[in-house]
Amino acid sequence: MERYVRYSDTSRFILLAMDGILIWLAFHAAQLVVWHSWAMRSDMPFFIITFALLWWLLSRQYANVYRRDRRISYGEKLRHLLKAFLLHGVLVVGTVVALRIDYLSTRYLAAIYGFSVVGVVVGRFGITFGYRTWLRYFARLHNRFVIVGASQSGQELYHALTADDSTSYQFKGFFTDEALPTNLRALRRGAVTDLMSYCLSTSVDEIYYALPLDRHDLIEELSRFAEDHFLAFRIVPDYQGTVGQDVGVYFHDHLPILMVRQEPLGFRTNQVLKRGFDLAFSLLVILGLFPIILPVLALLIKLDSPGPVFFRQMRPGKRNKLFPCYKLRTMRADHRQTELQATKADPRVTRVGAYLRKYNLDELPQFFNVLLGHMSVVGPRPNMVSQLEEYSKRGRTYQLRHAVTPGITGYAQVNGFRGETRAPNAMEKRVEYDLKYVQNWSFVLDLQIIGKTVRNMVKGEENAY
């Protein structure tokens, strides 16, 4: 769950000012250690100001270190700080080297960053420790809260708030009409209808609503009750309960946008990354492997049976747009059954074709499809047009696999779901794995699938015929 915490302008100013002072002291300490003098060059204050401004910008933008609350562990704070300093160092050192600023020696910069890191980390930890000590021993207990609903968001809220190492939050219980997990059942105080009477008889400061957002009457009723009795009423969005399925949330600037279906490849940066890899990988195979292996395979195909070396068939691609899919010919040229799926011991398959299929070598020409943008190295395999028409009628989920560019190899194939789809649920399992790929895509996942594909090519596949 994203942690939203509000801070006063005074707190932000104090933290910014403290960092600025610590950085200024770090520069003087480095000057004293390296040059044995407290005095600085006349242009050094400008560099210090630039150094500090860049630190404030990066730390807030990338590390979010301007938090001194108890919800973040010391280890997490340290990782954030070191991450921000590492990025800061890369930018500063890169600029110094590019501009050839001679008086900022390597030793001097190392001393500056050494003192800055130690000073800021110690200062941040000191403020955090002081703040937590104040909350634990001196602050008045004022966050006694209840949660309405047992949704996933409500349970996550409970774990987030009760993970504090202070006593500033005190959980009073769940009010829900649904069953809670076994480990939380003892925390149920009653049904939703019991909430108001409980708040009147027990000290409660905050009510967190964690039910679907379409229960407008209940939200309005609880909101009025909270206002009448000086309670804080807060809503924790239960998007999954509202929409009826898992949803993703991303932010456009500060505006939250819900995605009913996870689509990592819907983001432009991921598209560029995947397309860039496809171009580089396909060119590497075409220029490095094809001149050696394709002439040999072409000769074997010609000697084995009459007909062309390559086989071309229209296949549905992204958004069902047809494209010419290229393969090495593995069947007799006179069979005239191009839309009939291959079966085990299929008489149409040639002797050389059987080996090409077993080791996936017949798919090699599809790297030209990748280069042309018809296909990707990894993605759901493009089925025949007849299969598209048949399986689209059975269920709407089949169409979802065509939301991305098809691939030479796919997540379903490396998990054993390839070959004939006549068996019960054979295509359903293939679609299931294709959708897992579409919804959970990552560059690392693509690399894993490629690695498994190469391993399967070496040992051969039982279902490849």
GROMACS .gro file of C-alpha atoms in nm:
model
  465
    1MET     CA    1   0.000   0.000   0.000
    2GLU     CA    2   0.128   0.343  -0.089
    3ARG     CA    3   0.209   0.543   0.221
    4TYR     CA    4   0.059   0.889   0.208
    5VAL     CA    5   0.186   1.116   0.484
    6ARG     CA    6   0.135   1.488   0.513
    7TYR     CA    7   0.408   1.710   0.653
    8SER     CA    8   0.402   2.071   0.753
    9ASP     CA    9   0.604   2.334   0.569
   10THR     CA   10   0.801   2.389   0.889
   11SER     CA   11   0.917   2.027   0.896
   12ARG     CA   12   1.026   2.043   0.534
   13PHE     CA   13   1.214   2.366   0.593
   14ILE     CA   14   1.394   2.223   0.895
   15LEU     CA   15   1.506   1.915   0.702
   16LEU     CA   16   1.619   2.118   0.403
   17ALA     CA   17   1.807   2.363   0.621
   18MET     CA   18   1.976   2.082   0.816
   19ASP     CA   19   2.093   1.914   0.497
   20GLY     CA   20   2.229   2.243   0.366
   21ILE     CA   21   2.425   2.305   0.686
   22LEU     CA   22   2.563   1.949   0.689
   23ILE     CA   23   2.673   1.975   0.325
   24TRP     CA   24   2.843   2.310   0.396
   25LEU     CA   25   3.027   2.153   0.690
   26ALA     CA   26   3.122   1.854   0.474
   27PHE     CA   27   3.287   2.085   0.221
   28HIS     CA   28   3.485   2.259   0.494
   29ALA     CA   29   3.587   1.929   0.651
   30ALA     CA   30   3.704   1.799   0.312
   31GLN     CA   31   3.895   2.124   0.255
   32LEU     CA   32   4.067   2.086   0.591
   33VAL     CA   33   4.156   1.718   0.537
   34VAL     CA   34   4.279   1.749   0.177
   35TRP     CA   35   4.425   2.102   0.164
   36HIS     CA   36   4.489   2.156   0.538
   37SER     CA   37   4.310   2.488   0.524
   38TRP     CA   38   3.966   2.610   0.631
   39ALA     CA   39   3.964   2.886   0.369
   40MET     CA   40   3.803   2.814   0.030
   41ARG     CA   41   3.840   2.942  -0.323
   42SER     CA   42   3.624   3.241  -0.411
   43ASP     CA   43   3.414   3.040  -0.658
   44MET     CA   44   3.359   2.745  -0.420
   45PRO     CA   45   3.034   2.883  -0.263
   46PHE     CA   46   2.870   2.862  -0.606
   47PHE     CA   47   2.966   2.494  -0.632
   48ILE     CA   48   2.837   2.427  -0.279
   49ILE     CA   49   2.501   2.586  -0.361
   50THR     CA   50   2.477   2.385  -0.685
   51PHE     CA   51   2.574   2.068  -0.497
   52ALA     CA   52   2.306   2.128  -0.231
   53LEU     CA   53   2.032   2.219  -0.479
   54LEU     CA   54   2.098   1.905  -0.682
   55TRP     CA   55   2.087   1.699  -0.363
   56TRP     CA   56   1.753   1.847  -0.255
   57LEU     CA   57   1.607   1.780  -0.600
   58LEU     CA   58   1.727   1.421  -0.636
   59SER     CA   59   1.655   1.316  -0.279
   60ARG     CA   60   1.295   1.431  -0.300
   61GLN     CA   61   1.236   1.307  -0.652
   62TYR     CA   62   1.402   0.966  -0.648
   63ALA     CA   63   1.460   0.864  -0.287
   64ASN     CA   64   1.179   1.044  -0.102
   65VAL     CA   65   1.409   1.078   0.198
   66TYR     CA   66   1.225   1.375   0.343
   67ARG     CA   67   1.039   1.153   0.586
   68ARG     CA   68   1.119   1.139   0.953
   69ASP     CA   69   0.813   0.937   1.055
   70ARG     CA   70   0.811   0.596   1.214
   71ARG     CA   71   0.667   0.410   0.917
   72ILE     CA   72   1.001   0.364   0.743
   73SER     CA   73   1.271   0.143   0.893
   74TYR     CA   74   1.627   0.263   0.943
   75GLY     CA   75   1.744   0.019   0.678
   76GLU     CA   76   1.497   0.154   0.426
   77LYS     CA   77   1.597   0.511   0.505
   78LEU     CA   78   1.963   0.419   0.456
   79ARG     CA   79   1.891   0.257   0.117
   80HIS     CA   80   1.701   0.565   0.002
   81LEU     CA   81   1.983   0.797   0.108
   82LEU     CA   82   2.258   0.590  -0.052
   83LYS     CA   83   2.057   0.559  -0.373
   84ALA     CA   84   2.013   0.936  -0.393
   85PHE     CA   85   2.381   1.002  -0.316
   86LEU     CA   86   2.490   0.749  -0.579
   87LEU     CA   87   2.286   0.919  -0.848
   88HIS     CA   88   2.403   1.259  -0.723
   89GLY     CA   89   2.766   1.145  -0.742
   90VAL     CA   90   2.731   1.014  -1.096
   91LEU     CA   91   2.591   1.347  -1.217
   92VAL     CA   92   2.843   1.565  -1.030
   93VAL     CA   93   3.152   1.359  -1.113
   94GLY     CA   94   3.040   1.325  -1.474
   95THR     CA   95   3.001   1.702  -1.500
   96VAL     CA   96   3.341   1.766  -1.338
   97VAL     CA   97   3.512   1.527  -1.579
   98ALA     CA   98   3.328   1.665  -1.884
   99LEU     CA   99   3.412   2.027  -1.795
  100ARG     CA  100   3.767   1.936  -1.683
  101ILE     CA  101   3.744   2.124  -1.353
  102ASP     CA  102   4.100   2.065  -1.231
  103TYR     CA  103   4.075   2.205  -0.879
  104LEU     CA  104   3.809   1.947  -0.787
  105SER     CA  105   4.045   1.651  -0.754
  106THR     CA  106   3.932   1.292  -0.706
  107ARG     CA  107   4.055   1.293  -0.348
  108TYR     CA  108   3.871   1.618  -0.272
  109LEU     CA  109   3.543   1.491  -0.421
  110ALA     CA  110   3.575   1.160  -0.236
  111ALA     CA  111   3.624   1.349   0.091
  112ILE     CA  112   3.324   1.575   0.018
  113TYR     CA  113   3.095   1.279  -0.047
  114GLY     CA  114   3.233   1.084   0.248
  115PHE     CA  115   3.159   1.364   0.495
  116SER     CA  116   2.825   1.447   0.324
  117VAL     CA  117   2.697   1.089   0.337
  118VAL     CA  118   2.800   1.041   0.699
  119GLY     CA  119   2.663   1.381   0.805
  120VAL     CA  120   2.326   1.349   0.630
  121VAL     CA  121   2.273   0.987   0.741
  122VAL     CA  122   2.360   1.066   1.103
  123GLY     CA  123   2.144   1.379   1.094
  124ARG     CA  124   1.848   1.196   0.939
  125PHE     CA  125   1.874   0.908   1.184
  126GLY     CA  126   1.908   1.151   1.473
  127ILE     CA  127   1.591   1.337   1.381
  128THR     CA  128   1.406   1.008   1.325
  129PHE     CA  129   1.518   0.872   1.661
  130GLY     CA  130   1.417   1.193   1.839
  131TYR     CA  131   1.080   1.200   1.668
  132ARG     CA  132   1.006   0.837   1.753
  133THR     CA  133   1.117   0.888   2.113
  134TRP     CA  134   0.884   1.186   2.146
  135LEU     CA  135   0.595   0.985   2.006
  136ARG     CA  136   0.664   0.688   2.231
  137TYR     CA  137   0.713   0.865   2.563
  138PHE     CA  138   0.568   1.216   2.540
  139ALA     CA  139   0.304   1.240   2.266
  140ARG     CA  140  -0.063   1.200   2.359
  141LEU     CA  141  -0.233   0.890   2.220
  142HIS     CA  142  -0.466   1.037   1.960
  143ASN     CA  143  -0.499   0.787   1.675
  144ARG     CA  144  -0.749   0.530   1.799
  145PHE     CA  145  -0.902   0.392   1.481
  146VAL     CA  146  -1.144   0.133   1.346
  147ILE     CA  147  -1.169  -0.014   0.996
  148VAL     CA  148  -1.501  -0.072   0.822
  149GLY     CA  149  -1.471  -0.368   0.587
  150ALA     CA  150  -1.241  -0.667   0.548
  151SER     CA  151  -1.127  -0.598   0.193
  152GLN     CA  152  -0.768  -0.644   0.081
  153SER     CA  153  -0.709  -0.269   0.109
  154GLY     CA  154  -0.853  -0.268   0.462
  155GLN     CA  155  -0.624  -0.551   0.571
  156GLU     CA  156  -0.323  -0.379   0.413
  157LEU     CA  157  -0.413  -0.059   0.598
  158TYR     CA  158  -0.427  -0.248   0.927
  159HIS     CA  159  -0.084  -0.402   0.874
  160ALA     CA  160   0.064  -0.068   0.764
  161LEU     CA  161  -0.063   0.132   1.061
  162THR     CA  162   0.003  -0.134   1.324
  163ALA     CA  163   0.357  -0.184   1.195
  164ASP     CA  164   0.454   0.138   1.377
  165ASP     CA  165   0.718   0.108   1.647
  166SER     CA  166   0.539   0.373   1.852
  167THR     CA  167   0.212   0.384   2.044
  168SER     CA  168   0.062   0.673   1.849
  169TYR     CA  169  -0.177   0.436   1.667
  170GLN     CA  170  -0.412   0.206   1.852
  171PHE     CA  171  -0.629  -0.029   1.650
  172LYS     CA  172  -0.973  -0.084   1.802
  173GLY     CA  173  -1.109  -0.342   1.560
  174PHE     CA  174  -1.274  -0.439   1.230
  175PHE     CA  175  -1.643  -0.393   1.156
  176THR     CA  176  -1.737  -0.618   0.869
  177ASP     CA  177  -2.013  -0.845   0.745
  178GLU     CA  178  -1.757  -1.068   0.574
  179ALA     CA  179  -1.527  -1.333   0.717
  180LEU     CA  180  -1.177  -1.228   0.815
  181PRO     CA  181  -0.863  -1.442   0.773
  182THR     CA  182  -0.795  -1.673   1.065
  183ASN     CA  183  -0.518  -1.456   1.208
  184LEU     CA  184  -0.745  -1.148   1.214
  185ARG     CA  185  -1.078  -1.297   1.333
  186ALA     CA  186  -1.014  -1.203   1.696
  187LEU     CA  187  -1.000  -0.837   1.589
  188ARG     CA  188  -1.358  -0.829   1.460
  189ARG     CA  189  -1.580  -0.616   1.687
  190GLY     CA  190  -1.906  -0.665   1.503
  191ALA     CA  191  -2.098  -0.606   1.183
  192VAL     CA  192  -2.105  -0.277   0.997
  193THR     CA  193  -2.433  -0.190   1.167
  194ASP     CA  194  -2.262  -0.218   1.508
  195LEU     CA  195  -2.005   0.051   1.431
  196MET     CA  196  -2.196   0.361   1.547
  197SER     CA  197  -2.297   0.220   1.884
  198TYR     CA  198  -1.939   0.104   1.940
  199CYS     CA  199  -1.800   0.450   1.866
  200LEU     CA  200  -2.047   0.605   2.112
  201SER     CA  201  -1.945   0.369   2.391
  202THR     CA  202  -1.569   0.351   2.321
  203SER     CA  203  -1.308   0.620   2.258
  204VAL     CA  204  -1.244   0.630   1.881
  205ASP     CA  205  -1.072   0.908   1.686
  206GLU     CA  206  -1.071   0.783   1.325
  207ILE     CA  207  -1.297   0.569   1.107
  208TYR     CA  208  -1.140   0.414   0.796
  209TYR     CA  209  -1.388   0.302   0.531
  210ALA     CA  210  -1.249   0.009   0.324
  211LEU     CA  211  -1.554  -0.119   0.136
  212PRO     CA  212  -1.650  -0.078  -0.233
  213LEU     CA  213  -1.702   0.284  -0.333
  214ASP     CA  214  -2.044   0.218  -0.485
  215ARG     CA  215  -2.214   0.197  -0.141
  216HIS     CA  216  -2.302   0.566  -0.151
  217ASP     CA  217  -2.571   0.560   0.118
  218LEU     CA  218  -2.340   0.393   0.370
  219ILE     CA  219  -2.057   0.634   0.296
  220GLU     CA  220  -2.288   0.932   0.341
  221GLU     CA  221  -2.432   0.790   0.664
  222LEU     CA  222  -2.090   0.724   0.819
  223SER     CA  223  -1.960   1.063   0.704
  224ARG     CA  224  -2.251   1.245   0.876
  225PHE     CA  225  -2.206   1.037   1.191
  226ALA     CA  226  -1.835   1.121   1.203
  227GLU     CA  227  -1.900   1.494   1.160
  228ASP     CA  228  -2.167   1.495   1.430
  229HIS     CA  229  -1.933   1.328   1.679
  230PHE     CA  230  -1.607   1.501   1.585
  231LEU     CA  231  -1.446   1.192   1.438
  232ALA     CA  232  -1.214   1.178   1.140
  233PHE     CA  233  -1.369   0.984   0.851
  234ARG     CA  234  -1.125   0.853   0.592
  235ILE     CA  235  -1.187   0.643   0.280
  236VAL     CA  236  -0.946   0.372   0.169
  237PRO     CA  237  -1.032   0.300  -0.198
  238ASP     CA  238  -1.133  -0.064  -0.250
  239TYR     CA  239  -1.094  -0.064  -0.627
  240GLN     CA  240  -1.099  -0.441  -0.651
  241GLY     CA  241  -1.431  -0.463  -0.470
  242THR     CA  242  -1.579  -0.179  -0.675
  243VAL     CA  243  -1.476  -0.308  -1.018
  244GLY     CA  244  -1.511  -0.676  -0.932
  245GLN     CA  245  -1.160  -0.781  -1.038
  246ASP     CA  246  -0.797  -0.698  -0.978
  247VAL     CA  247  -0.700  -0.350  -1.088
  248GLY     CA  248  -0.375  -0.160  -1.117
  249VAL     CA  249  -0.322   0.202  -1.022
  250TYR     CA  250  -0.073   0.436  -1.183
  251PHE     CA  251  -0.035   0.811  -1.154
  252HIS     CA  252  -0.038   1.066  -1.434
  253ASP     CA  253   0.124   1.354  -1.252
  254HIS     CA  254  -0.082   1.347  -0.929
  255LEU     CA  255  -0.395   1.200  -1.088
  256PRO     CA  256  -0.460   0.829  -1.005
  257ILE     CA  257  -0.576   0.622  -1.302
  258LEU     CA  258  -0.716   0.270  -1.269
  259MET     CA  259  -0.623  -0.009  -1.507
  260VAL     CA  260  -0.882  -0.287  -1.507
  261ARG     CA  261  -0.632  -0.512  -1.685
  262GLN     CA  262  -0.260  -0.502  -1.615
  263GLU     CA  263  -0.076  -0.406  -1.935
  264PRO     CA  264   0.295  -0.339  -1.875
  265LEU     CA  265   0.346  -0.319  -2.251
  266GLY     CA  266   0.088  -0.042  -2.269
  267PHE     CA  267   0.354   0.198  -2.142
  268ARG     CA  268   0.566   0.367  -2.405
  269THR     CA  269   0.895   0.314  -2.223
  270ASN     CA  270   0.837  -0.064  -2.207
  271GLN     CA  271   0.739  -0.069  -2.574
  272VAL     CA  272   1.059   0.111  -2.671
  273LEU     CA  273   1.269  -0.124  -2.455
  274LYS     CA  274   1.109  -0.435  -2.604
  275ARG     CA  275   1.128  -0.310  -2.963
  276GLY     CA  276   1.490  -0.205  -2.920
  277PHE     CA  277   1.580  -0.550  -2.792
  278ASP     CA  278   1.387  -0.715  -3.077
  279LEU     CA  279   1.581  -0.516  -3.338
  280ALA     CA  280   1.919  -0.585  -3.179
  281PHE     CA  281   1.853  -0.956  -3.121
  282SER     CA  282   1.703  -1.021  -3.466
  283LEU     CA  283   1.990  -0.841  -3.641
  284LEU     CA  284   2.239  -1.042  -3.437
  285VAL     CA  285   2.076  -1.370  -3.544
  286ILE     CA  286   2.027  -1.266  -3.908
  287LEU     CA  287   2.380  -1.133  -3.956
  288GLY     CA  288   2.564  -1.377  -3.731
  289LEU     CA  289   2.378  -1.708  -3.765
  290PHE     CA  290   2.184  -1.706  -4.091
  291PRO     CA  291   2.482  -1.693  -4.331
  292ILE     CA  292   2.609  -2.016  -4.172
  293ILE     CA  293   2.301  -2.225  -4.097
  294LEU     CA  294   2.037  -2.121  -4.352
  295PRO     CA  295   2.226  -2.245  -4.664
  296VAL     CA  296   2.275  -2.585  -4.498
  297LEU     CA  297   1.908  -2.613  -4.397
  298ALA     CA  298   1.792  -2.496  -4.740
  299LEU     CA  299   2.004  -2.762  -4.909
  300LEU     CA  300   1.868  -3.036  -4.683
  301ILE     CA  301   1.508  -2.927  -4.748
  302LYS     CA  302   1.565  -2.929  -5.126
  303LEU     CA  303   1.732  -3.270  -5.123
  304ASP     CA  304   1.457  -3.419  -4.905
  305SER     CA  305   1.150  -3.319  -5.106
  306PRO     CA  306   1.054  -3.104  -5.402
  307GLY     CA  307   0.917  -2.758  -5.336
  308PRO     CA  308   1.022  -2.418  -5.203
  309VAL     CA  309   1.255  -2.371  -4.906
  310PHE     CA  310   1.030  -2.122  -4.729
  311PHE     CA  311   0.664  -2.147  -4.631
  312ARG     CA  312   0.451  -1.834  -4.607
  313GLN     CA  313   0.114  -1.817  -4.432
  314MET     CA  314  -0.104  -1.529  -4.317
  315ARG     CA  315  -0.138  -1.525  -3.939
  316PRO     CA  316  -0.327  -1.289  -3.702
  317GLY     CA  317  -0.095  -1.052  -3.519
  318LYS     CA  318  -0.143  -0.765  -3.278
  319ARG     CA  319  -0.508  -0.659  -3.266
  320ASN     CA  320  -0.587  -0.944  -3.511
  321LYS     CA  321  -0.412  -0.768  -3.798
  322LEU     CA  322  -0.297  -1.029  -4.050
  323PHE     CA  323   0.070  -1.051  -4.149
  324PRO     CA  324   0.277  -1.294  -4.362
  325CYS     CA  325   0.447  -1.537  -4.124
  326TYR     CA  326   0.758  -1.707  -4.265
  327LYS     CA  327   0.885  -2.055  -4.178
  328LEU     CA  328   1.114  -2.315  -4.327
  329ARG     CA  329   0.901  -2.568  -4.515
  330THR     CA  330   0.858  -2.886  -4.313
  331MET     CA  331   0.570  -3.050  -4.507
  332ARG     CA  332   0.520  -3.180  -4.859
  333ALA     CA  333   0.442  -2.898  -5.099
  334ASP     CA  334   0.142  -3.078  -5.252
  335HIS     CA  335  -0.067  -3.147  -4.941
  336ARG     CA  336  -0.299  -2.841  -4.984
  337GLN     CA  337  -0.409  -2.848  -4.618
  338THR     CA  338  -0.242  -2.536  -4.487
  339GLU     CA  339  -0.510  -2.465  -4.223
  340LEU     CA  340  -0.499  -2.817  -4.078
  341GLN     CA  341  -0.295  -2.838  -3.758
  342ALA     CA  342  -0.004  -3.082  -3.755
  343THR     CA  343  -0.054  -3.403  -3.559
  344LYS     CA  344   0.179  -3.668  -3.421
  345ALA     CA  345   0.321  -3.885  -3.702
  346ASP     CA  346   0.157  -3.651  -3.954
  347PRO     CA  347   0.215  -3.797  -4.305
  348ARG     CA  348   0.250  -3.448  -4.449
  349VAL     CA  349   0.572  -3.381  -4.251
  350THR     CA  350   0.894  -3.463  -4.435
  351ARG     CA  351   1.191  -3.644  -4.282
  352VAL     CA  352   1.398  -3.323  -4.255
  353GLY     CA  353   1.088  -3.134  -4.147
  354ALA     CA  354   1.044  -3.360  -3.844
  355TYR     CA  355   1.390  -3.266  -3.717
  356LEU     CA  356   1.337  -2.899  -3.794
  357ARG     CA  357   1.016  -2.902  -3.591
  358LYS     CA  358   1.166  -3.098  -3.302
  359TYR     CA  359   1.445  -2.845  -3.255
  360ASN     CA  360   1.236  -2.538  -3.350
  361LEU     CA  361   1.464  -2.460  -3.646
  362ASP     CA  362   1.166  -2.411  -3.877
  363GLU     CA  363   1.088  -2.087  -3.690
  364LEU     CA  364   1.420  -1.919  -3.777
  365PRO     CA  365   1.288  -1.714  -4.075
  366GLN     CA  366   1.050  -1.541  -3.835
  367PHE     CA  367   1.341  -1.325  -3.724
  368PHE     CA  368   1.272  -1.140  -4.051
  369ASN     CA  369   0.917  -1.088  -3.920
  370VAL     CA  370   1.067  -0.949  -3.599
  371LEU     CA  371   1.289  -0.712  -3.794
  372LEU     CA  372   0.986  -0.592  -3.995
  373GLY     CA  373   0.781  -0.536  -3.677
  374HIS     CA  374   0.525  -0.811  -3.744
  375MET     CA  375   0.646  -1.016  -3.450
  376SER     CA  376   0.856  -0.996  -3.136
  377VAL     CA  377   1.121  -1.239  -3.016
  378VAL     CA  378   0.896  -1.327  -2.721
  379GLY     CA  379   0.518  -1.314  -2.713
  380PRO     CA  380   0.207  -1.529  -2.760
  381ARG     CA  381   0.254  -1.758  -3.061
  382PRO     CA  382   0.049  -1.652  -3.366
  383ASN     CA  383  -0.213  -1.917  -3.436
  384MET     CA  384  -0.378  -1.990  -3.769
  385VAL     CA  385  -0.669  -1.779  -3.893
  386SER     CA  386  -0.904  -2.076  -3.855
  387GLN     CA  387  -0.803  -2.111  -3.489
  388LEU     CA  388  -0.868  -1.742  -3.431
  389GLU     CA  389  -1.219  -1.776  -3.567
  390GLU     CA  390  -1.289  -2.098  -3.374
  391TYR     CA  391  -1.155  -2.008  -3.031
  392SER     CA  392  -1.280  -1.649  -3.033
  393LYS     CA  393  -1.634  -1.792  -3.028
  394ARG     CA  394  -1.562  -2.005  -2.720
  395GLY     CA  395  -1.456  -1.724  -2.487
  396ARG     CA  396  -1.359  -1.361  -2.492
  397THR     CA  397  -1.029  -1.420  -2.310
  398TYR     CA  398  -0.875  -1.566  -2.627
  399GLN     CA  399  -0.887  -1.224  -2.790
  400LEU     CA  400  -0.686  -1.068  -2.508
  401ARG     CA  401  -0.370  -1.254  -2.611
  402HIS     CA  402  -0.374  -1.046  -2.929
  403ALA     CA  403  -0.333  -0.723  -2.735
  404VAL     CA  404   0.045  -0.754  -2.779
  405THR     CA  405   0.274  -0.843  -3.067
  406PRO     CA  406   0.304  -1.221  -3.122
  407GLY     CA  407   0.639  -1.388  -3.067
  408ILE     CA  408   0.870  -1.654  -3.204
  409THR     CA  409   0.862  -1.816  -2.862
  410GLY     CA  410   0.627  -1.764  -2.572
  411TYR     CA  411   0.556  -1.825  -2.207
  412ALA     CA  412   0.306  -2.102  -2.286
  413GLN     CA  413   0.552  -2.285  -2.512
  414VAL     CA  414   0.840  -2.295  -2.261
  415ASN     CA  415   0.595  -2.429  -2.001
  416GLY     CA  416   0.505  -2.727  -2.218
  417PHE     CA  417   0.184  -2.600  -2.384
  418ARG     CA  418   0.255  -2.641  -2.754
  419GLY     CA  419   0.163  -2.882  -3.028
  420GLU     CA  420  -0.192  -3.003  -3.085
  421THR     CA  421  -0.485  -2.825  -2.919
  422ARG     CA  422  -0.751  -3.089  -2.977
  423ALA     CA  423  -0.729  -3.230  -2.625
  424PRO     CA  424  -0.980  -3.086  -2.371
  425ASN     CA  425  -0.860  -2.757  -2.219
  426ALA     CA  426  -0.540  -2.763  -2.429
  427MET     CA  427  -0.602  -2.421  -2.582
  428GLU     CA  428  -0.742  -2.287  -2.254
  429LYS     CA  429  -0.415  -2.361  -2.076
  430ARG     CA  430  -0.217  -2.202  -2.358
  431VAL     CA  431  -0.433  -1.889  -2.342
  432GLU     CA  432  -0.400  -1.885  -1.962
  433TYR     CA  433  -0.021  -1.871  -1.985
  434ASP     CA  434  -0.032  -1.618  -2.267
  435LEU     CA  435  -0.244  -1.387  -2.052
  436LYS     CA  436  -0.006  -1.433  -1.759
  437TYR     CA  437   0.269  -1.311  -1.989
  438VAL     CA  438   0.066  -1.013  -2.114
  439GLN     CA  439  -0.025  -0.903  -1.760
  440ASN     CA  440   0.313  -0.968  -1.597
  441TRP     CA  441   0.557  -0.875  -1.873
  442SER     CA  442   0.905  -0.763  -1.780
  443PHE     CA  443   1.233  -0.752  -1.966
  444VAL     CA  444   1.374  -1.010  -1.725
  445LEU     CA  445   1.082  -1.244  -1.804
  446ASP     CA  446   1.163  -1.216  -2.175
  447LEU     CA  447   1.525  -1.311  -2.108
  448GLN     CA  448   1.415  -1.609  -1.898
  449ILE     CA  449   1.184  -1.732  -2.176
  450ILE     CA  450   1.463  -1.698  -2.434
  451GLY     CA  451   1.697  -1.896  -2.209
  452LYS     CA  452   1.442  -2.176  -2.164
  453THR     CA  453   1.375  -2.179  -2.538
  454VAL     CA  454   1.744  -2.226  -2.619
  455ARG     CA  455   1.764  -2.508  -2.364
  456ASN     CA  456   1.458  -2.678  -2.519
  457MET     CA  457   1.607  -2.641  -2.867
  458VAL     CA  458   1.924  -2.821  -2.759
  459LYS     CA  459   1.747  -3.118  -2.602
  460GLY     CA  460   1.448  -3.121  -2.841
  461GLU     CA  461   1.079  -3.102  -2.750
  462GLU     CA  462   0.843  -3.395  -2.721
  463ASN     CA  463   0.534  -3.201  -2.833
  464ALA     CA  464   0.704  -3.042  -3.134
  465TYR     CA  465   0.578  -3.233  -3.439
   0.00000   0.00000   0.00000
